[in-house]
Amino acid sequence: MPRPIQAFIHLDALAHNLQVAKNNAIASQVYAVVKANAYGHGIERVYDAFKQADGFALLDIAEAERLRALGWQGDILLLEGIFSLQDLADCHRLNLSFTLHSAHQIEWLQQFQHSHSDAQFNIFVKMNSGMNRLGFSPEDYQNAWQQLSRLSCVHTMTHMMHFSDADGMRFGELGIQYQYELFQQIIQQFPAPVTVSNSAAILRHSVDLHSDIVRSGIMLYGSSPDYPSHRIQDWNLLPSMSLRSEIIAVQNLSEGHSVGYGSRFVADRPMRIGVVACGYADGYQRLSATGTPVLVNGQRTQLVGRVSMDMLTVDLTDMPQADVGAEVVLWGNSSCGAVLSIDDVAQASGTVGYELMCGVTQRVPFVIQ
Ligand SMILES: *Cc1c(COP(=O)(O)O)cnc(C)c1O
């Protein structure tokens, strides 16, 4: 028998979460962000659930090629833009839209159109409105926009920016404010479609923002972008990935006995400990603290002791019925429908849902449900 760990992908949940994005952004086109292999879910696995999206967004041309191979003929946006002149040939061949964020990319476009007079690109011109990662500064943006609009290979242009704090406050103000006002001011001279919203902005600020295209990522995968202010239930989102394994051994501890490497956990009373076939080599965070929630037979209990490569240990003291073979949910749904949100687990592990779902490793078999 294979080792009992499996990652389940819930297509109904993915489709449901996309519909939530659409309901929150009724006047917008909703792009499904499927970068990082669909946030660890697998592009081929999620594709059917996301066919109702208005477009897809990702970073790697190789991933875009996989979407085309699946039959997707709509828009695909490269969120990090092109990394070389050669990428333009692929964008041309695969009909990809891309972010344009720096002056050197304008030069590549100029060079490309010399040799490919038939090429027509839909480009998303990015402004650095304050996050200071990608984009033209507000001072340079209008000049770049004008330069681009004169290129014969540029077919359509969309204004783009990305929020650093759409999930909450920044320096005592609404987090979107400092960027959005500046952005509006700079782009007003050049009427064109706009894309600004990520998941947090879709859920929290649909009424405050104008975004002709929204870029929904994490919310599609059943993680709340502004946890713990809001949990997935508050946003009507469903877990799209469930990491499940089983109890493979049970240990009865006396008071004073310890569990696992480093003897980090010491029983202060007689305890019953379940050993689970899941470790950091499966993508479970090694730094998860004692107390990180898990579900055993759909009932909430907690991790105790250190996570090792292939195993972790959980408290079964109050679950005498849970024995070898009991279902363990590391995050997601139990087969009886109990929910352990990936956000609750991530918080106790010192990280975010994004990292957990992206981190499930190669050796874990995936099952589509
Ligand atoms: C990843 C990404 C998104 C999606 O962000 P979520 O927080 O996952 O919704 C949107 N826009 C850009 C530019 C991104 O890189």
mmCIF file of C-alpha atoms and ligand atoms in Angstrom:
data_model
loop_
_atom_site.group_PDB
_atom_site.id
_atom_site.type_symbol
_atom_site.label_atom_id
_atom_site.label_comp_id
_atom_site.label_asym_id
_atom_site.label_seq_id
_atom_site.Cartn_x
_atom_site.Cartn_y
_atom_site.Cartn_z
ATOM 1 C CA MET A 1 0.000 0.000 0.000
ATOM 2 C CA PRO A 2 1.299 3.505 -0.724
ATOM 3 C CA ARG A 3 2.091 5.754 2.202
ATOM 4 C CA PRO A 4 -1.272 7.191 3.243
ATOM 5 C CA ILE A 5 -0.577 10.897 2.623
ATOM 6 C CA GLN A 6 -2.533 12.553 -0.210
ATOM 7 C CA ALA A 7 -3.370 16.086 -1.348
ATOM 8 C CA PHE A 8 -6.953 16.426 -2.549
ATOM 9 C CA ILE A 9 -7.914 19.168 -4.989
ATOM 10 C CA HIS A 10 -11.575 20.159 -4.772
ATOM 11 C CA LEU A 11 -12.801 21.337 -8.160
ATOM 12 C CA ASP A 12 -16.207 22.391 -6.818
ATOM 13 C CA ALA A 13 -14.507 24.646 -4.286
ATOM 14 C CA LEU A 14 -12.278 26.227 -6.943
ATOM 15 C CA ALA A 15 -15.280 26.951 -9.165
ATOM 16 C CA HIS A 16 -17.246 28.260 -6.182
ATOM 17 C CA ASN A 17 -14.419 30.591 -5.144
ATOM 18 C CA LEU A 18 -14.127 31.934 -8.690
ATOM 19 C CA GLN A 19 -17.836 32.695 -8.586
ATOM 20 C CA VAL A 20 -17.303 34.572 -5.313
ATOM 21 C CA ALA A 21 -14.668 36.683 -7.051
ATOM 22 C CA LYS A 22 -17.091 37.374 -9.896
ATOM 23 C CA ASN A 23 -19.879 38.296 -7.490
ATOM 24 C CA ASN A 24 -17.578 40.758 -5.756
ATOM 25 C CA ALA A 25 -16.369 42.316 -8.995
ATOM 26 C CA ILE A 26 -19.505 42.350 -11.113
ATOM 27 C CA ALA A 27 -18.382 45.145 -13.408
ATOM 28 C CA SER A 28 -14.922 43.650 -13.959
ATOM 29 C CA GLN A 29 -13.301 40.920 -15.939
ATOM 30 C CA VAL A 30 -11.999 38.324 -13.495
ATOM 31 C CA TYR A 31 -8.620 36.809 -14.264
ATOM 32 C CA ALA A 32 -7.605 33.666 -12.394
ATOM 33 C CA VAL A 33 -4.025 33.921 -11.157
ATOM 34 C CA VAL A 34 -2.411 30.503 -11.647
ATOM 35 C CA LYS A 35 1.241 31.387 -11.068
ATOM 36 C CA ALA A 36 3.446 28.946 -9.155
ATOM 37 C CA ASN A 37 1.624 26.040 -10.773
ATOM 38 C CA ALA A 38 -1.741 27.361 -9.625
ATOM 39 C CA TYR A 39 -0.526 28.098 -6.100
ATOM 40 C CA GLY A 40 0.716 24.523 -5.831
ATOM 41 C CA HIS A 41 -2.531 22.944 -6.995
ATOM 42 C CA GLY A 42 -1.366 22.100 -10.521
ATOM 43 C CA ILE A 43 -2.450 24.063 -13.586
ATOM 44 C CA GLU A 44 -3.818 20.986 -15.347
ATOM 45 C CA ARG A 45 -5.781 20.021 -12.238
ATOM 46 C CA VAL A 46 -7.489 23.387 -11.723
ATOM 47 C CA TYR A 47 -8.090 24.221 -15.367
ATOM 48 C CA ASP A 48 -11.604 22.797 -15.686
ATOM 49 C CA ALA A 49 -12.771 24.644 -12.583
ATOM 50 C CA PHE A 50 -11.425 27.966 -13.905
ATOM 51 C CA LYS A 51 -12.701 27.816 -17.470
ATOM 52 C CA GLN A 52 -15.295 30.458 -16.615
ATOM 53 C CA ALA A 53 -12.539 32.978 -15.854
ATOM 54 C CA ASP A 54 -12.137 35.876 -18.278
ATOM 55 C CA GLY A 55 -8.394 35.305 -18.464
ATOM 56 C CA PHE A 56 -5.442 33.738 -16.701
ATOM 57 C CA ALA A 57 -2.418 35.394 -15.136
ATOM 58 C CA LEU A 58 0.920 33.791 -14.343
ATOM 59 C CA LEU A 59 4.666 34.375 -14.648
ATOM 60 C CA ASP A 60 6.332 31.605 -16.628
ATOM 61 C CA ILE A 61 6.047 31.210 -20.361
ATOM 62 C CA ALA A 62 6.325 27.447 -19.825
ATOM 63 C CA GLU A 63 3.176 27.608 -17.675
ATOM 64 C CA ALA A 64 1.434 29.726 -20.300
ATOM 65 C CA GLU A 65 2.324 27.091 -22.854
ATOM 66 C CA ARG A 66 0.657 24.448 -20.667
ATOM 67 C CA LEU A 67 -2.538 26.529 -20.589
ATOM 68 C CA ARG A 68 -2.506 26.784 -24.373
ATOM 69 C CA ALA A 69 -1.966 23.014 -24.580
ATOM 70 C CA LEU A 70 -5.107 22.560 -22.466
ATOM 71 C CA GLY A 71 -7.014 24.477 -25.104
ATOM 72 C CA TRP A 72 -7.271 27.915 -23.486
ATOM 73 C CA GLN A 73 -7.655 30.502 -26.226
ATOM 74 C CA GLY A 74 -8.455 33.556 -24.116
ATOM 75 C CA ASP A 75 -6.068 36.052 -22.609
ATOM 76 C CA ILE A 76 -3.007 35.025 -20.621
ATOM 77 C CA LEU A 77 -1.152 37.782 -18.786
ATOM 78 C CA LEU A 78 2.496 37.483 -17.737
ATOM 79 C CA LEU A 79 2.509 39.302 -14.403
ATOM 80 C CA GLU A 80 6.288 39.771 -14.197
ATOM 81 C CA GLY A 81 6.605 40.733 -17.836
ATOM 82 C CA ILE A 82 9.252 39.606 -20.255
ATOM 83 C CA PHE A 83 12.707 38.665 -19.047
ATOM 84 C CA SER A 84 14.494 38.913 -22.395
ATOM 85 C CA LEU A 85 14.118 39.983 -25.997
ATOM 86 C CA GLN A 86 13.640 36.310 -26.912
ATOM 87 C CA ASP A 87 10.536 36.122 -24.725
ATOM 88 C CA LEU A 88 8.760 38.388 -27.196
ATOM 89 C CA ALA A 89 8.933 35.678 -29.836
ATOM 90 C CA ASP A 90 7.130 33.339 -27.411
ATOM 91 C CA CYS A 91 4.575 36.004 -26.544
ATOM 92 C CA HIS A 92 3.972 36.459 -30.249
ATOM 93 C CA ARG A 93 3.708 32.711 -30.921
ATOM 94 C CA LEU A 94 1.471 31.983 -27.911
ATOM 95 C CA ASN A 95 -0.471 35.253 -28.053
ATOM 96 C CA LEU A 96 0.414 36.300 -24.495
ATOM 97 C CA SER A 97 -0.170 39.658 -22.883
ATOM 98 C CA PHE A 98 2.533 40.926 -20.580
ATOM 99 C CA THR A 99 3.348 43.505 -18.005
ATOM 100 C CA LEU A 100 5.731 46.201 -19.112
ATOM 101 C CA HIS A 101 7.461 47.732 -16.129
ATOM 102 C CA SER A 102 10.891 49.058 -17.144
ATOM 103 C CA ALA A 103 12.566 51.088 -19.851
ATOM 104 C CA HIS A 104 14.781 48.232 -21.051
ATOM 105 C CA GLN A 105 11.627 46.336 -22.057
ATOM 106 C CA ILE A 106 10.550 49.199 -24.303
ATOM 107 C CA GLU A 107 13.862 48.848 -26.113
ATOM 108 C CA TRP A 108 13.245 45.129 -26.609
ATOM 109 C CA LEU A 109 9.851 45.931 -28.123
ATOM 110 C CA GLN A 110 11.459 48.414 -30.496
ATOM 111 C CA GLN A 111 14.029 45.853 -31.540
ATOM 112 C CA PHE A 112 11.445 43.135 -31.953
ATOM 113 C CA GLN A 113 9.155 45.088 -34.199
ATOM 114 C CA HIS A 114 12.007 45.685 -36.651
ATOM 115 C CA SER A 115 12.127 41.989 -37.474
ATOM 116 C CA HIS A 116 8.462 41.093 -36.825
ATOM 117 C CA SER A 117 6.320 43.719 -38.471
ATOM 118 C CA ASP A 118 3.188 41.587 -37.992
ATOM 119 C CA ALA A 119 3.508 41.298 -34.191
ATOM 120 C CA GLN A 120 0.705 42.880 -32.132
ATOM 121 C CA PHE A 121 0.906 42.886 -28.365
ATOM 122 C CA ASN A 122 -1.565 43.652 -25.590
ATOM 123 C CA ILE A 123 0.524 45.225 -22.895
ATOM 124 C CA PHE A 124 -0.104 46.120 -19.277
ATOM 125 C CA VAL A 125 1.952 49.156 -18.337
ATOM 126 C CA LYS A 126 2.853 49.002 -14.705
ATOM 127 C CA MET A 127 3.250 51.951 -12.427
ATOM 128 C CA ASN A 128 5.261 51.761 -9.236
ATOM 129 C CA SER A 129 2.738 53.553 -7.095
ATOM 130 C CA GLY A 130 4.603 52.926 -3.859
ATOM 131 C CA MET A 131 5.270 49.235 -3.367
ATOM 132 C CA ASN A 132 8.699 49.651 -4.922
ATOM 133 C CA ARG A 133 9.032 46.358 -6.668
ATOM 134 C CA LEU A 134 8.055 46.639 -10.341
ATOM 135 C CA GLY A 135 6.909 49.578 -12.406
ATOM 136 C CA PHE A 136 7.698 52.994 -13.816
ATOM 137 C CA SER A 137 7.894 55.728 -11.235
ATOM 138 C CA PRO A 138 5.037 58.239 -11.295
ATOM 139 C CA GLU A 139 7.490 60.730 -12.845
ATOM 140 C CA ASP A 140 8.407 58.386 -15.705
ATOM 141 C CA TYR A 141 5.067 56.716 -16.245
ATOM 142 C CA GLN A 142 3.436 59.182 -18.632
ATOM 143 C CA ASN A 143 6.503 59.362 -20.789
ATOM 144 C CA ALA A 144 6.707 55.563 -20.983
ATOM 145 C CA TRP A 145 2.997 55.375 -21.808
ATOM 146 C CA GLN A 146 3.402 57.848 -24.671
ATOM 147 C CA GLN A 147 6.473 56.085 -26.005
ATOM 148 C CA LEU A 148 4.658 52.763 -26.004
ATOM 149 C CA SER A 149 1.537 54.136 -27.602
ATOM 150 C CA ARG A 150 3.634 55.155 -30.613
ATOM 151 C CA LEU A 151 4.970 51.636 -31.243
ATOM 152 C CA SER A 152 3.308 49.839 -34.121
ATOM 153 C CA CYS A 153 3.608 46.464 -32.349
ATOM 154 C CA VAL A 154 1.499 47.697 -29.422
ATOM 155 C CA HIS A 155 -2.120 46.786 -29.994
ATOM 156 C CA THR A 156 -3.841 47.579 -26.652
ATOM 157 C CA MET A 157 -2.569 49.187 -23.457
ATOM 158 C CA THR A 158 -3.879 48.758 -19.926
ATOM 159 C CA HIS A 159 -2.863 50.717 -16.849
ATOM 160 C CA MET A 160 -1.631 48.444 -14.072
ATOM 161 C CA MET A 161 -0.509 48.691 -10.462
ATOM 162 C CA HIS A 162 -0.284 46.411 -7.451
ATOM 163 C CA PHE A 163 -1.252 47.141 -3.836
ATOM 164 C CA SER A 164 1.082 46.532 -0.920
ATOM 165 C CA ASP A 165 -1.579 46.880 1.785
ATOM 166 C CA ALA A 166 -4.979 46.043 0.322
ATOM 167 C CA ASP A 167 -5.518 43.676 3.264
ATOM 168 C CA GLY A 168 -5.606 46.348 5.953
ATOM 169 C CA MET A 169 -4.295 49.661 7.182
ATOM 170 C CA ARG A 170 -0.989 51.419 6.504
ATOM 171 C CA PHE A 171 0.367 54.062 8.852
ATOM 172 C CA GLY A 172 -3.113 54.638 10.248
ATOM 173 C CA GLU A 173 -4.841 55.054 6.879
ATOM 174 C CA LEU A 174 -6.707 52.666 4.631
ATOM 175 C CA GLY A 175 -3.908 50.634 3.004
ATOM 176 C CA ILE A 176 -4.992 51.228 -0.595
ATOM 177 C CA GLN A 177 -5.163 54.980 -0.263
ATOM 178 C CA TYR A 178 -1.574 56.124 -0.694
ATOM 179 C CA GLN A 179 -1.139 54.213 -3.945
ATOM 180 C CA TYR A 180 -4.549 54.553 -5.515
ATOM 181 C CA GLU A 181 -4.774 58.338 -5.346
ATOM 182 C CA LEU A 182 -1.376 58.787 -6.947
ATOM 183 C CA PHE A 183 -2.154 56.217 -9.622
ATOM 184 C CA GLN A 184 -5.456 57.905 -10.514
ATOM 185 C CA GLN A 185 -3.787 61.257 -10.749
ATOM 186 C CA ILE A 186 -1.062 60.026 -13.113
ATOM 187 C CA ILE A 187 -3.233 57.968 -15.449
ATOM 188 C CA GLN A 188 -6.165 60.368 -15.830
ATOM 189 C CA GLN A 189 -4.635 61.981 -18.910
ATOM 190 C CA PHE A 190 -4.613 58.662 -20.752
ATOM 191 C CA PRO A 191 -8.024 57.018 -20.783
ATOM 192 C CA ALA A 192 -7.578 53.223 -21.025
ATOM 193 C CA PRO A 193 -8.617 50.095 -19.153
ATOM 194 C CA VAL A 194 -7.186 49.632 -15.681
ATOM 195 C CA THR A 195 -6.173 46.662 -13.551
ATOM 196 C CA VAL A 196 -5.393 47.186 -9.885
ATOM 197 C CA SER A 197 -7.158 44.625 -7.701
ATOM 198 C CA ASN A 198 -5.740 41.466 -6.158
ATOM 199 C CA SER A 199 -7.818 39.189 -3.896
ATOM 200 C CA ALA A 200 -7.675 41.467 -0.876
ATOM 201 C CA ALA A 201 -8.817 44.446 -2.947
ATOM 202 C CA ILE A 202 -11.594 42.412 -4.606
ATOM 203 C CA LEU A 203 -13.019 41.329 -1.275
ATOM 204 C CA ARG A 204 -12.486 44.495 0.728
ATOM 205 C CA HIS A 205 -12.561 47.370 -1.750
ATOM 206 C CA SER A 206 -14.694 46.563 -4.761
ATOM 207 C CA VAL A 207 -16.802 49.650 -4.150
ATOM 208 C CA ASP A 208 -13.828 51.991 -3.595
ATOM 209 C CA LEU A 209 -11.782 50.952 -6.613
ATOM 210 C CA HIS A 210 -12.150 50.985 -10.349
ATOM 211 C CA SER A 211 -10.509 47.903 -11.864
ATOM 212 C CA ASP A 212 -11.670 46.792 -15.311
ATOM 213 C CA ILE A 213 -9.721 43.592 -14.833
ATOM 214 C CA VAL A 214 -9.228 42.061 -11.393
ATOM 215 C CA ARG A 215 -6.447 39.572 -10.658
ATOM 216 C CA SER A 216 -7.822 37.052 -8.197
ATOM 217 C CA GLY A 217 -5.274 34.698 -6.711
ATOM 218 C CA ILE A 218 -5.291 33.439 -3.167
ATOM 219 C CA MET A 219 -9.050 33.765 -2.662
ATOM 220 C CA LEU A 220 -9.624 31.198 -5.424
ATOM 221 C CA TYR A 221 -7.695 28.675 -3.373
ATOM 222 C CA GLY A 222 -9.669 29.038 -0.169
ATOM 223 C CA SER A 223 -7.385 31.230 1.893
ATOM 224 C CA SER A 224 -8.465 34.577 3.287
ATOM 225 C CA PRO A 225 -6.202 37.407 2.072
ATOM 226 C CA ASP A 226 -6.820 39.438 5.219
ATOM 227 C CA TYR A 227 -6.729 36.679 7.811
ATOM 228 C CA PRO A 228 -7.193 36.971 10.754
ATOM 229 C CA SER A 229 -9.406 40.062 10.280
ATOM 230 C CA HIS A 230 -11.577 37.824 8.128
ATOM 231 C CA ARG A 231 -11.613 34.068 7.892
ATOM 232 C CA ILE A 232 -12.629 32.115 4.789
ATOM 233 C CA GLN A 233 -16.121 31.630 6.218
ATOM 234 C CA ASP A 234 -16.566 35.417 6.414
ATOM 235 C CA TRP A 235 -15.833 35.668 2.682
ATOM 236 C CA ASN A 236 -17.827 32.545 1.778
ATOM 237 C CA LEU A 237 -14.687 30.811 0.457
ATOM 238 C CA LEU A 238 -14.104 27.050 0.502
ATOM 239 C CA PRO A 239 -10.816 25.170 0.925
ATOM 240 C CA SER A 240 -9.593 23.956 -2.452
ATOM 241 C CA MET A 241 -6.774 21.733 -1.181
ATOM 242 C CA SER A 242 -6.890 19.162 1.602
ATOM 243 C CA LEU A 243 -3.680 17.578 2.821
ATOM 244 C CA ARG A 244 -4.665 14.307 4.470
ATOM 245 C CA SER A 245 -2.798 11.404 5.979
ATOM 246 C CA GLU A 246 -3.363 8.780 8.650
ATOM 247 C CA ILE A 247 -2.263 7.739 12.097
ATOM 248 C CA ILE A 248 0.333 5.001 11.535
ATOM 249 C CA ALA A 249 1.228 4.285 15.197
ATOM 250 C CA VAL A 250 0.085 5.203 18.693
ATOM 251 C CA GLN A 251 2.297 5.785 21.739
ATOM 252 C CA ASN A 252 1.155 5.902 25.343
ATOM 253 C CA LEU A 253 3.284 8.314 27.349
ATOM 254 C CA SER A 254 3.702 8.533 31.093
ATOM 255 C CA GLU A 255 4.153 11.876 32.779
ATOM 256 C CA GLY A 256 7.694 13.170 32.109
ATOM 257 C CA HIS A 257 8.181 11.261 28.851
ATOM 258 C CA SER A 258 9.072 13.258 25.768
ATOM 259 C CA VAL A 259 8.222 13.034 22.068
ATOM 260 C CA GLY A 260 10.468 13.321 19.034
ATOM 261 C CA TYR A 261 13.787 15.011 18.231
ATOM 262 C CA GLY A 262 15.203 17.334 20.804
ATOM 263 C CA SER A 263 12.661 16.106 23.375
ATOM 264 C CA ARG A 264 10.893 19.393 22.782
ATOM 265 C CA PHE A 265 7.576 18.202 24.097
ATOM 266 C CA VAL A 266 7.324 16.637 27.547
ATOM 267 C CA ALA A 267 4.077 15.098 28.769
ATOM 268 C CA ASP A 268 2.847 16.702 31.990
ATOM 269 C CA ARG A 269 0.318 13.885 32.458
ATOM 270 C CA PRO A 270 -0.277 10.478 30.915
ATOM 271 C CA MET A 271 -0.883 11.103 27.208
ATOM 272 C CA ARG A 272 -1.826 9.245 24.090
ATOM 273 C CA ILE A 273 0.154 10.326 21.033
ATOM 274 C CA GLY A 274 -0.634 9.578 17.394
ATOM 275 C CA VAL A 275 2.175 9.337 14.851
ATOM 276 C CA VAL A 276 1.148 10.757 11.468
ATOM 277 C CA ALA A 277 2.705 9.934 8.089
ATOM 278 C CA CYS A 278 3.500 13.533 7.193
ATOM 279 C CA GLY A 279 6.671 15.527 7.668
ATOM 280 C CA TYR A 280 8.583 18.455 6.297
ATOM 281 C CA ALA A 281 9.617 16.391 3.261
ATOM 282 C CA ASP A 282 5.920 16.439 2.331
ATOM 283 C CA GLY A 283 5.736 20.214 2.659
ATOM 284 C CA TYR A 284 4.493 20.511 6.219
ATOM 285 C CA GLN A 285 6.338 23.379 7.899
ATOM 286 C CA ARG A 286 9.085 22.152 10.181
ATOM 287 C CA LEU A 287 8.782 25.224 12.361
ATOM 288 C CA SER A 288 5.145 24.535 13.209
ATOM 289 C CA ALA A 289 4.743 24.970 16.934
ATOM 290 C CA THR A 290 3.186 22.603 19.434
ATOM 291 C CA GLY A 291 -0.439 23.644 19.329
ATOM 292 C CA THR A 292 -0.752 23.856 15.535
ATOM 293 C CA PRO A 293 -4.251 22.537 14.817
ATOM 294 C CA VAL A 294 -4.927 19.236 13.042
ATOM 295 C CA LEU A 295 -8.105 17.216 12.546
ATOM 296 C CA VAL A 296 -8.242 13.557 13.532
ATOM 297 C CA ASN A 297 -11.434 11.821 12.403
ATOM 298 C CA GLY A 298 -12.794 15.316 11.784
ATOM 299 C CA GLN A 299 -12.131 16.439 15.352
ATOM 300 C CA ARG A 300 -9.723 19.256 16.172
ATOM 301 C CA THR A 301 -6.594 18.442 18.130
ATOM 302 C CA GLN A 302 -3.000 19.652 18.026
ATOM 303 C CA LEU A 303 0.528 18.951 16.936
ATOM 304 C CA VAL A 304 2.981 18.159 19.738
ATOM 305 C CA GLY A 305 6.780 18.147 19.523
ATOM 306 C CA ARG A 306 9.027 18.684 16.546
ATOM 307 C CA VAL A 307 8.015 17.927 12.989
ATOM 308 C CA SER A 308 10.471 15.478 11.463
ATOM 309 C CA MET A 309 11.151 14.665 7.825
ATOM 310 C CA ASP A 310 8.524 11.961 7.425
ATOM 311 C CA MET A 311 6.424 12.085 10.577
ATOM 312 C CA LEU A 312 4.742 14.351 13.022
ATOM 313 C CA THR A 313 2.986 13.650 16.277
ATOM 314 C CA VAL A 314 -0.429 14.706 17.529
ATOM 315 C CA ASP A 315 -2.281 14.593 20.832
ATOM 316 C CA LEU A 316 -4.926 11.843 20.970
ATOM 317 C CA THR A 317 -5.368 11.892 24.748
ATOM 318 C CA ASP A 318 -8.981 13.027 24.537
ATOM 319 C CA MET A 319 -9.749 10.815 21.532
ATOM 320 C CA PRO A 320 -9.537 7.252 22.790
ATOM 321 C CA GLN A 321 -11.406 6.028 19.721
ATOM 322 C CA ALA A 322 -8.767 7.403 17.314
ATOM 323 C CA ASP A 323 -6.396 4.580 16.417
ATOM 324 C CA VAL A 324 -4.074 3.441 13.664
ATOM 325 C CA GLY A 325 -5.748 4.229 10.339
ATOM 326 C CA ALA A 326 -7.645 7.264 11.642
ATOM 327 C CA GLU A 327 -7.868 10.064 9.098
ATOM 328 C CA VAL A 328 -5.666 13.085 9.805
ATOM 329 C CA VAL A 329 -6.260 16.414 8.068
ATOM 330 C CA LEU A 330 -3.237 18.716 8.081
ATOM 331 C CA TRP A 331 -5.300 21.410 6.329
ATOM 332 C CA GLY A 332 -8.502 21.530 4.319
ATOM 333 C CA ASN A 333 -11.560 19.309 4.690
ATOM 334 C CA SER A 334 -11.957 15.991 6.411
ATOM 335 C CA SER A 335 -13.870 13.340 4.486
ATOM 336 C CA CYS A 336 -16.795 13.901 6.875
ATOM 337 C CA GLY A 337 -16.845 17.634 6.011
ATOM 338 C CA ALA A 338 -15.089 19.237 9.000
ATOM 339 C CA VAL A 339 -12.965 22.226 7.910
ATOM 340 C CA LEU A 340 -9.476 23.173 9.078
ATOM 341 C CA SER A 341 -8.640 26.355 7.220
ATOM 342 C CA ILE A 342 -5.130 26.558 5.837
ATOM 343 C CA ASP A 343 -4.929 30.029 7.415
ATOM 344 C CA ASP A 344 -5.284 28.634 10.937
ATOM 345 C CA VAL A 345 -2.467 26.189 10.263
ATOM 346 C CA ALA A 346 -0.283 28.790 8.566
ATOM 347 C CA GLN A 347 -0.593 31.200 11.469
ATOM 348 C CA ALA A 348 0.519 28.563 13.965
ATOM 349 C CA SER A 349 3.406 27.701 11.651
ATOM 350 C CA GLY A 350 4.595 31.295 11.329
ATOM 351 C CA THR A 351 3.648 31.650 7.692
ATOM 352 C CA VAL A 352 0.738 32.284 5.299
ATOM 353 C CA GLY A 353 -1.612 29.983 3.405
ATOM 354 C CA TYR A 354 0.145 30.911 0.163
ATOM 355 C CA GLU A 355 3.383 29.283 1.287
ATOM 356 C CA LEU A 356 1.766 26.115 2.600
ATOM 357 C CA MET A 357 -0.207 25.411 -0.559
ATOM 358 C CA CYS A 358 2.788 26.164 -2.781
ATOM 359 C CA GLY A 359 5.025 23.931 -0.712
ATOM 360 C CA VAL A 360 3.451 20.474 -1.007
ATOM 361 C CA THR A 361 6.287 18.356 -2.362
ATOM 362 C CA GLN A 362 6.679 16.033 -5.295
ATOM 363 C CA ARG A 363 6.324 12.837 -3.282
ATOM 364 C CA VAL A 364 2.744 13.630 -2.214
ATOM 365 C CA PRO A 365 0.207 12.103 -4.615
ATOM 366 C CA PHE A 366 -2.568 14.455 -5.744
ATOM 367 C CA VAL A 367 -6.167 13.363 -6.085
ATOM 368 C CA ILE A 368 -8.760 15.429 -7.953
ATOM 369 C CA GLN A 369 -12.164 15.470 -6.337
HETATM 370 C C1 LIG B 1 0.196 37.171 -7.319
HETATM 371 C C2 LIG B 1 -0.341 38.401 -7.896
HETATM 372 C C3 LIG B 1 -1.703 38.691 -7.788
HETATM 373 C C4 LIG B 1 -2.659 37.833 -6.992
HETATM 374 O O1 LIG B 1 -2.515 38.137 -5.635
HETATM 375 P P1 LIG B 1 -3.426 37.423 -4.541
HETATM 376 O O2 LIG B 1 -3.051 38.096 -3.286
HETATM 377 O O3 LIG B 1 -3.008 35.993 -4.549
HETATM 378 O O4 LIG B 1 -4.810 37.605 -4.979
HETATM 379 C C5 LIG B 1 -2.178 39.819 -8.410
HETATM 380 N N1 LIG B 1 -1.352 40.652 -9.090
HETATM 381 C C6 LIG B 1 -0.031 40.410 -9.210
HETATM 382 C C7 LIG B 1 0.817 41.366 -9.946
HETATM 383 C C8 LIG B 1 0.521 39.285 -8.613
HETATM 384 O O5 LIG B 1 1.823 39.055 -8.716
#
